[in-house]
Coordinates of C-alpha atoms in Angstrom, one line a residue:
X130 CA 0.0 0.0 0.0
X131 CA 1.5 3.3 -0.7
X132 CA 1.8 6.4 1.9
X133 CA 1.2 9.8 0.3
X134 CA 1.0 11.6 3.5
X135 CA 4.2 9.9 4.5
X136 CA 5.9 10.4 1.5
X137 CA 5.0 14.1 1.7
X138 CA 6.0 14.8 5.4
X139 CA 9.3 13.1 4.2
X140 CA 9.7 15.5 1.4
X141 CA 9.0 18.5 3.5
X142 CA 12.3 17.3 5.8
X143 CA 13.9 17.3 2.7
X144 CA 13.6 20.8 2.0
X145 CA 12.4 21.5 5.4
X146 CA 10.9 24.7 7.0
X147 CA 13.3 26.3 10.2
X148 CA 11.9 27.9 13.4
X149 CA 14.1 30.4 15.0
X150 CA 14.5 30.8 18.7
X151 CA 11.9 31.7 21.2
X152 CA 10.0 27.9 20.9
X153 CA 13.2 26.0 20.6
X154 CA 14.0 25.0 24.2
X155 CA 10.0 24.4 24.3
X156 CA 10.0 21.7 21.5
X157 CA 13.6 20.2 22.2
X158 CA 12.4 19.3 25.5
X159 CA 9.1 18.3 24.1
X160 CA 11.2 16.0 21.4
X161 CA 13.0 14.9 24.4
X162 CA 10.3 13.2 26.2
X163 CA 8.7 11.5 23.0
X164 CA 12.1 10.0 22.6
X165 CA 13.0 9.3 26.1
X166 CA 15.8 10.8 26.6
X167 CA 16.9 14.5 28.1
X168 CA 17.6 17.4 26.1
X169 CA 20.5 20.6 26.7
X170 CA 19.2 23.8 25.0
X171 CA 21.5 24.6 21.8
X172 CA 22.0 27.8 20.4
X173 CA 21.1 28.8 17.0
X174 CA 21.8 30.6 14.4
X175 CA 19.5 32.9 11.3
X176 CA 21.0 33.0 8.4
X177 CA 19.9 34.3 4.8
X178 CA 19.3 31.4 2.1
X179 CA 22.1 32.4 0.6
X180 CA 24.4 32.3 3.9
X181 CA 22.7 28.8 4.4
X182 CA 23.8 27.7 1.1
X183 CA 27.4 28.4 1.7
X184 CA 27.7 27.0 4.7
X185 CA 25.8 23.4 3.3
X186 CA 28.5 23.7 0.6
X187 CA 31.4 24.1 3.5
X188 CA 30.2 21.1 5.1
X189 CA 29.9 19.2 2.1
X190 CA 33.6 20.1 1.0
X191 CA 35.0 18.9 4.2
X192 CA 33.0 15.5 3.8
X193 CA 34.0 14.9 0.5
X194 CA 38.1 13.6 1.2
X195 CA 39.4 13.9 -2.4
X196 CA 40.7 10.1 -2.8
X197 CA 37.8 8.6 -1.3
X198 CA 35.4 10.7 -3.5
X199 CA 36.8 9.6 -6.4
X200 CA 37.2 6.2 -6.0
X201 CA 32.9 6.3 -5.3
X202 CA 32.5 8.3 -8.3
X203 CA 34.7 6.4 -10.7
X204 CA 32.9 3.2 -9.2
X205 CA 29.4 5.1 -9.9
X206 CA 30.4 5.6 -13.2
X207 CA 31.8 2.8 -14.3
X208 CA 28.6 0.8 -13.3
X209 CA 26.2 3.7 -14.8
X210 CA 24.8 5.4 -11.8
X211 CA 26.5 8.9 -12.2
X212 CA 27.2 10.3 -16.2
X213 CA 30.7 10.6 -17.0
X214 CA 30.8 14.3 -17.1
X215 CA 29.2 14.4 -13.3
X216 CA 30.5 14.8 -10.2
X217 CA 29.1 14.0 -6.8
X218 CA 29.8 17.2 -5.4
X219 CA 28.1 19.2 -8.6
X220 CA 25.0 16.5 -7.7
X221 CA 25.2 17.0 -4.0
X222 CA 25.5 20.6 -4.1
X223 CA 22.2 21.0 -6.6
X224 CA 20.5 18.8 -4.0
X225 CA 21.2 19.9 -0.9
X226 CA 22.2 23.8 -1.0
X227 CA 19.4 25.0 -4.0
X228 CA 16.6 24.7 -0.9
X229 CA 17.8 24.4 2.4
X230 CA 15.5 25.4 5.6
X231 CA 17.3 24.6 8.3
X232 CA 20.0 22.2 9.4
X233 CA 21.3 20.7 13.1
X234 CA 25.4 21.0 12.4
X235 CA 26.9 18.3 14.7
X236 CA 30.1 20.2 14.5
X237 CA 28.8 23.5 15.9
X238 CA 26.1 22.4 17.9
X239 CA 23.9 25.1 16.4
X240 CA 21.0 24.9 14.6
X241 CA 20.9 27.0 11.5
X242 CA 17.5 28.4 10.5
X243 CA 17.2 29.9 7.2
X244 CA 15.6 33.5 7.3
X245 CA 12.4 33.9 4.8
X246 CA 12.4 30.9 3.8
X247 CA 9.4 30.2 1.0
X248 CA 6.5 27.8 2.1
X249 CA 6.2 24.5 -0.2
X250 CA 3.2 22.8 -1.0
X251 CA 3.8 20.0 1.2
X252 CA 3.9 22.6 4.0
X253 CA -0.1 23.1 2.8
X254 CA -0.9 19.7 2.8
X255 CA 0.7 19.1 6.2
X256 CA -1.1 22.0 7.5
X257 CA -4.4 20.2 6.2
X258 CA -4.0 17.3 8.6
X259 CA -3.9 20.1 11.3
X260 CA -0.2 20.2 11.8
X261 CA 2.1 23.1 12.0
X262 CA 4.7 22.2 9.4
X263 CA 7.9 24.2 10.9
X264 CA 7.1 22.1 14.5
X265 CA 7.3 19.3 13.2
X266 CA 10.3 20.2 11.3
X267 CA 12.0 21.4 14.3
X268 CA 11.4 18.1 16.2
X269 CA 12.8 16.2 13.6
X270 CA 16.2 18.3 13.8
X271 CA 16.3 18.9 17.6
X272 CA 16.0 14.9 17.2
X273 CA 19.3 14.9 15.9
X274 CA 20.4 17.2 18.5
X275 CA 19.1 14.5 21.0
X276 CA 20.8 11.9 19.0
X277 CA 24.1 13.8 19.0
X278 CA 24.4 15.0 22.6
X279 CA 23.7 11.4 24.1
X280 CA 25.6 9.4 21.1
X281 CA 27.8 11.5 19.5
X282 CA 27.3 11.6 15.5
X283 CA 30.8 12.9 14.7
X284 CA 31.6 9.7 16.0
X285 CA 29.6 7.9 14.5
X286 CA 30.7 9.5 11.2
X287 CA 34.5 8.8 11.9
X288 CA 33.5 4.9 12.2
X289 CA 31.5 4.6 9.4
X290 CA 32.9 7.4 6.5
X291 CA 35.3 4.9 5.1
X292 CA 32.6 2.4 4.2
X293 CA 29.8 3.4 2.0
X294 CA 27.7 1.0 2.7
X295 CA 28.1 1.7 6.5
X296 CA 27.8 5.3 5.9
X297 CA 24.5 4.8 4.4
X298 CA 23.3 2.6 7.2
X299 CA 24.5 4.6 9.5
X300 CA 22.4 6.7 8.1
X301 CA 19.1 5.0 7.9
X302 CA 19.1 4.5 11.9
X303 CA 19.8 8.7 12.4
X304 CA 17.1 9.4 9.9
X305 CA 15.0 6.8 11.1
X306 CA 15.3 7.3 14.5
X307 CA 14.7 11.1 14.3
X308 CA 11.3 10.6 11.9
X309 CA 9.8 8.2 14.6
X310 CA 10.3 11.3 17.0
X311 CA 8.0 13.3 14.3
X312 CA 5.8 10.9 13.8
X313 CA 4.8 10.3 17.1
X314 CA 4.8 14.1 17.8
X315 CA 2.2 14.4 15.0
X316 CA 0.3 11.8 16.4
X317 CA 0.2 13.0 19.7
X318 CA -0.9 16.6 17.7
X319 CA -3.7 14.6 16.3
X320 CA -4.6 13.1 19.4
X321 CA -3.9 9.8 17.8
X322 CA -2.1 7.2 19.8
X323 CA 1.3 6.4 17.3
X324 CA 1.0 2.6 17.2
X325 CA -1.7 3.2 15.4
X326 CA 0.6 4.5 12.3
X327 CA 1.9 1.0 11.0
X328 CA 5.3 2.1 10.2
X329 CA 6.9 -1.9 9.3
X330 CA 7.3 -3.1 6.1
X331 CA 9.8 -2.0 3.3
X332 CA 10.1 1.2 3.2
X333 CA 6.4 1.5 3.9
X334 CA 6.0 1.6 0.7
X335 CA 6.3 4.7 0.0
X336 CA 5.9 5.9 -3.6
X337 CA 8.0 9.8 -3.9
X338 CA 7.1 10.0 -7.4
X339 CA 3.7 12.1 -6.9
X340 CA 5.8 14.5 -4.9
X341 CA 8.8 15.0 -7.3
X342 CA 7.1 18.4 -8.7
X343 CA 7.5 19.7 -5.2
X344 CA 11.2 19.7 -5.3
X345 CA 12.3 19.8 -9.4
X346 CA 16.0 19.4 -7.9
X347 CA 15.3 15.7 -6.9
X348 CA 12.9 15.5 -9.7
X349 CA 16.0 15.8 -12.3
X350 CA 18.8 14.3 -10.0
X351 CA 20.1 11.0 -11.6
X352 CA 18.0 7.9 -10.2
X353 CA 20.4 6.5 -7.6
X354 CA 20.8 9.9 -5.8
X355 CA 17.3 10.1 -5.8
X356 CA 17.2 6.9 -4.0
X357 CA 20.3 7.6 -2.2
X358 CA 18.9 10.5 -0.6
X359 CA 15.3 9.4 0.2
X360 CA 16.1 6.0 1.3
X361 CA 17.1 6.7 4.8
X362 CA 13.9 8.7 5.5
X363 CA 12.0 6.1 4.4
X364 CA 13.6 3.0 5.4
X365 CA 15.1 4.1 8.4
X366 CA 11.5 4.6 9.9
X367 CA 10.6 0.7 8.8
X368 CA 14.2 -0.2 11.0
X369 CA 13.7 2.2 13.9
X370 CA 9.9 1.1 14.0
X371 CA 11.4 -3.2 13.9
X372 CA 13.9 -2.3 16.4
X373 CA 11.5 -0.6 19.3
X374 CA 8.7 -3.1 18.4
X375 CA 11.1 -5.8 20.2
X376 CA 12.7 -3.6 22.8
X377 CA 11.2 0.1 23.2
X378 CA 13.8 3.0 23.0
X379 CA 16.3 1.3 24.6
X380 CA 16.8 -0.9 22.1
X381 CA 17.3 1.9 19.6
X382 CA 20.0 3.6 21.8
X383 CA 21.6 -0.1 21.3
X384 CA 21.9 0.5 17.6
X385 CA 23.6 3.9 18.6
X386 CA 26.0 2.0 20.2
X387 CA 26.6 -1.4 17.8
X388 CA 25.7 0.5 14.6
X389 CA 24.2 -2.0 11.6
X390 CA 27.0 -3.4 9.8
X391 CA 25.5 -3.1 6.5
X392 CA 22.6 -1.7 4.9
X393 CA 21.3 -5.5 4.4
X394 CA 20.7 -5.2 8.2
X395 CA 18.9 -2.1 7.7
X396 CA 16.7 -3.5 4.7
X397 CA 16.2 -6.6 6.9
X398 CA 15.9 -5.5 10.3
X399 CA 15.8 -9.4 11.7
X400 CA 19.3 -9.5 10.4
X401 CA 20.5 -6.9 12.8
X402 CA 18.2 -8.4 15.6
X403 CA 19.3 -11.7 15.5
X404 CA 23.3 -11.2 14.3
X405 CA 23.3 -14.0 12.7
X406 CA 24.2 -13.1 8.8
X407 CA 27.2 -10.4 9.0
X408 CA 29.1 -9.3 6.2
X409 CA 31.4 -11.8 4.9
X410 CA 35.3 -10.6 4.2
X411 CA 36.0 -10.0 0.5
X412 CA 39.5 -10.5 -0.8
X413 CA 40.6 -8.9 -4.0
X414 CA 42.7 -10.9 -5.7
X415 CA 44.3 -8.2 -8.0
X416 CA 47.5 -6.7 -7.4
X417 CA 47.5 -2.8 -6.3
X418 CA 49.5 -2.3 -9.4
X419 CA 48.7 -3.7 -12.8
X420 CA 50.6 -2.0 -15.4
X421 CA 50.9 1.7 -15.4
X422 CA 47.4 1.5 -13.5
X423 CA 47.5 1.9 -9.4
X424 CA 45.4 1.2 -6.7
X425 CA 43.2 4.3 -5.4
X426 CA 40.9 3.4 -2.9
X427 CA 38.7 0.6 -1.9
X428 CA 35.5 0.6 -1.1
X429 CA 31.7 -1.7 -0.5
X430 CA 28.6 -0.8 -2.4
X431 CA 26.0 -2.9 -0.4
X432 CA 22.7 -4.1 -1.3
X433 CA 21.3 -0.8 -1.0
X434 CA 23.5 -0.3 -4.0
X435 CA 23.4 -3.3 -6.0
X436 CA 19.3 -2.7 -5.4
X437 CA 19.2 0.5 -6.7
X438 CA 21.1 -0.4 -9.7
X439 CA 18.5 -3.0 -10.9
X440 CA 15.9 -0.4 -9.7
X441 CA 17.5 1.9 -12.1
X442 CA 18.2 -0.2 -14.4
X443 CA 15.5 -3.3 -14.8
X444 CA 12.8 -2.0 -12.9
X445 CA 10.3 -4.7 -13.5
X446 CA 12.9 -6.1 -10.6
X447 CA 12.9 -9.6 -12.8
X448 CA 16.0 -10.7 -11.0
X449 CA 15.7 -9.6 -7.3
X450 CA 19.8 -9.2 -7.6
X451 CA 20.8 -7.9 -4.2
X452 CA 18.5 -10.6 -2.5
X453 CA 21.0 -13.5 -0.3
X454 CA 24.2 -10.6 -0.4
X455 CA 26.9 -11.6 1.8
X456 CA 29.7 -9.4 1.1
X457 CA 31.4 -7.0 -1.5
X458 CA 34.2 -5.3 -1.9
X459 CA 35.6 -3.0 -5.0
X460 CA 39.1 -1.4 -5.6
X461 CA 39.4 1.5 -8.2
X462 CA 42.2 1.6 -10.4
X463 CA 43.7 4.7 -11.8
X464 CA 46.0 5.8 -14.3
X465 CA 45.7 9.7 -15.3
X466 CA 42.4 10.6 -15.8
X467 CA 41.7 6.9 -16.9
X468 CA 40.4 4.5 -14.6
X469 CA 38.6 0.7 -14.4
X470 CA 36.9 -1.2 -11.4
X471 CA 37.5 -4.4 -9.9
X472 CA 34.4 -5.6 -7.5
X473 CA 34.3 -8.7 -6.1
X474 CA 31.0 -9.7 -4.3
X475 CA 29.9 -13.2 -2.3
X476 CA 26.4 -14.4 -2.1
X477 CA 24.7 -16.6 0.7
X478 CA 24.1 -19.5 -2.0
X479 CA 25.0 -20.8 -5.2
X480 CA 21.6 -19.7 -6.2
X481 CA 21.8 -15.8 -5.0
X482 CA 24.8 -15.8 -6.7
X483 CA 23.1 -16.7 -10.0
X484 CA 20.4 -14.3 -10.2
X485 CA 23.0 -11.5 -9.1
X486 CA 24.9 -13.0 -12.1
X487 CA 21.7 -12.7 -14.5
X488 CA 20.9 -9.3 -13.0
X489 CA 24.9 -7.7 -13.7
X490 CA 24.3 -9.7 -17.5
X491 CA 21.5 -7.8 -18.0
X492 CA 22.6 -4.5 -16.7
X493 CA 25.8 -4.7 -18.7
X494 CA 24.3 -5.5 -22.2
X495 CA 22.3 -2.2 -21.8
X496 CA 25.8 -0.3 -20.6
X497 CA 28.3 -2.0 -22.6
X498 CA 27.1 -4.5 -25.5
X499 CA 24.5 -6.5 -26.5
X500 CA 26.3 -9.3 -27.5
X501 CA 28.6 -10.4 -24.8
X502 CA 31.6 -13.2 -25.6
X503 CA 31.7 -16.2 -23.6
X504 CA 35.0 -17.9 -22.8
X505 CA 34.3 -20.7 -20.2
X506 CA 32.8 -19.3 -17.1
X507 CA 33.4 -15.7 -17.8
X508 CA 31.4 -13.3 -19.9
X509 CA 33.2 -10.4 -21.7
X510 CA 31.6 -6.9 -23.0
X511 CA 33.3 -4.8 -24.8
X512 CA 32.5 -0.9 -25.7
X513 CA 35.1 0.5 -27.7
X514 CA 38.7 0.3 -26.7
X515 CA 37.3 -1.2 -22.7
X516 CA 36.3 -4.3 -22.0
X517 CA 34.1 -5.2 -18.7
X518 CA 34.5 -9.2 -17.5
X519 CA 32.1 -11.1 -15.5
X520 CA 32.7 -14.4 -13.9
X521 CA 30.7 -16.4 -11.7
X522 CA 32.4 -19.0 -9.2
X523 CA 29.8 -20.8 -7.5
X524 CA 28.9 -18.4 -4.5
X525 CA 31.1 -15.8 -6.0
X526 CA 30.8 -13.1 -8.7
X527 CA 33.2 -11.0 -10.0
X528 CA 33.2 -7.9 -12.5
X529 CA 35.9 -5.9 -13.8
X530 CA 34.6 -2.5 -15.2
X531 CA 35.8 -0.5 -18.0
X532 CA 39.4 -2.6 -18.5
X533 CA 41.6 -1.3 -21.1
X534 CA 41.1 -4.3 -23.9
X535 CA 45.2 -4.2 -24.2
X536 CA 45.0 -5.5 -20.2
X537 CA 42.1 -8.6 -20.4
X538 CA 45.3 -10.7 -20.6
X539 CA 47.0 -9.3 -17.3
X540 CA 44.0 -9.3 -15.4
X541 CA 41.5 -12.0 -16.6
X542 CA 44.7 -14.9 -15.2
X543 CA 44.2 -13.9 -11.7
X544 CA 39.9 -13.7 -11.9
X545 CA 38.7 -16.8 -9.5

């Protein structure tokens, strides 16, 4: 069943409304209690839209660690989520500096609020239901404030920025956790009692699309980013909601402290409950050096990834790719501007491993070549002077992206 309202309140955090001081202290402590947790007043800041784009943009800069950045986007590329003229800060900064409200900065402890900010149209419907848009806003970002004063996120960060998939399911649980807060503010606005918002299932099934015309910037961002940035509203809610349905807030202020080791735990929150299925150790069996080519960074997609990437790709789902995942790593290669991508990935069974295997062929005669060569277990696409190899061992798949044709000989040897 899709959730419009949902999906719209979601939105509305996206681009968010900001309320300046007097009623701060008032809804922090308010936020507090619904969460169960105390609350220290924090200071804040107006700023013009302009002044809050800048400083989005600084933060953003000092996120983005050159070598890690472009390991992620050469991987993004070379798989066909990001164009080849893109970069993820030009993406990033169109998404979140064009129509910023208000922020909670970790850093400063300060939240910024955005002077004249204009009203959206999810504010409208919002304010339909009876609810004051900006509170509810407010709550959600005091909710990080909670979140960051008994947890520390710039800790969190530091244990989690290496590893995208981490990062990202990292993510889910601060989202998450800070839109149960609003939700059961609203309900207790409506006079509703907040179990009675079922808030399980994947991603509540929550369908954005009607709401794109809100916010043109997501509209026209590429499809993963779009999914990127949405997913740990939406999902985070379905693993915050799993988690306190088997042990109240305390067991979310667990998570805080053992964070989800992959988004598959976040996607599956019995995974995370029961710790029984963690990421399995990839080892790359390329050498950091393979010609004039060298290592740059390393680096896990994830099942979020891998997901989004037959979303984007094959979105009938036929293959259900990213189902059974059990591990992956990629390394990025570089030479110059040049670069290729070798991403190994394991698979709970044989089978997983196959559809994965169906799913990538699929994908790669859309992206590379419609008539892929097959020399005994391996597949091999070529697109002008690169070649991209895919071999399947049985619970094991391995891809090499965008190799230089003059190399297949080097590197296809030492493929399992």
């Amino acid at each position: 069943m899709r959730n419009p309202v949902l999906a719209g309140l979601l939105l509305l955090l996206l681009g968010g409304a900001a309320l300046a001081d007097p009623r701060l202290d008032q809804l922090g402590k308010t936020a507090a209690r619904v969460r169960g947790l105390s609350y220290r007043p924090i200071s804040s800041q107006v700023v013009s839209q302009k002044e809050a784009a800048d400083y989005v943009l600084r933060l953003l800069d000092a996120e983005l660690e050159p070598r890690r950045t472009r390991t992620r986007e050469e991987f993004l590329r070379s798989a066909g989520l990001m164009a080849q003229g893109d970069s993820l800060r030009g993406i990033l900064k169109k998404l979140y500096a064009s129509q910023v409200r208000g922020l909670y900065d970790p850093g400063k402890k300060r939240y910024i609020v955005v002077r004249g900010a204009e009203s959206q149209p999810a504010e409208a419907a919002v304010a339909a239901l009876g609810l004051n848009a900006t509170d509810l806003f407010a709550v959600h970002e005091l909710g990080h404030a909670i979140q960051d004063q008994h947890f520390d996120l710039g800790g969190v960060d530091k244990k989690v920025r290496e590893n995208f998939d981490r990062a990202v399911a990292a993510q889910t649980l601060i989202e998450g956790d800070a839109n149960v807060v609003m939700m059961d503010y609203a309900m207790a606005q409506l006079g509703l009692d907040s179990s009675a918002l079922d808030l399980s299932g994947s991603g509540m099934g929550i369908d954005f699309e009607p709401f794109m015309e809100y916010d043109p910037n997501l509209a026209s961002a590429p499809p993963f980013f779009r999914d990127y940035l949405t997913f740990p509203y939406s999902q985070g809610m379905s693993f915050v909601a799993a988690l306190r349905g088997q042990g109240g807030w305390k067991k979310v202020d667990g998570a805080f402290r053992s964070l989800p080791a992959s988004t598959e735990e976040v996607l599956h929150p019995d995974k995370y409950l029961k710790k029984n299925d963690p990421p399995k150790p990839v080892k790359l069996t390329l050498a950091k050096q393979i010609g004039k080519y060298q290592a740059l960074g390393e680096d896990t997609a994830g099942e979020f990834t891998i997901s989004a990437w037959e979303k984007q790709f094959i979105p009938e789902r036929t293959y259900r790719g990213s189902s059974g995942w059990g591990g992956d790593r990629y390394r990025v290669y570089v030479s110059g501007d040049h670069a290729f991508v070798v991403w190994s990935t394991l698979w709970d069974t044989p089978r997983d491993a196959s559809e994965f295997e169906g799913m990538a062929t699929a994908i790669l005669k859309q992206l590379k070549t419609s008539k892929p060569q097959k020399q005994g277990h391996r597949l091999f696409f070529s697109r002008g002077s690169r070649v991209t190899i895919l071999a399947r061992k049985a619970a094991r798949v391995d891809l090499v992206l965008d190799l230089p044709a003059t190399m297949a000989g080097q590197v296809t040897p030492v493929l399992p």
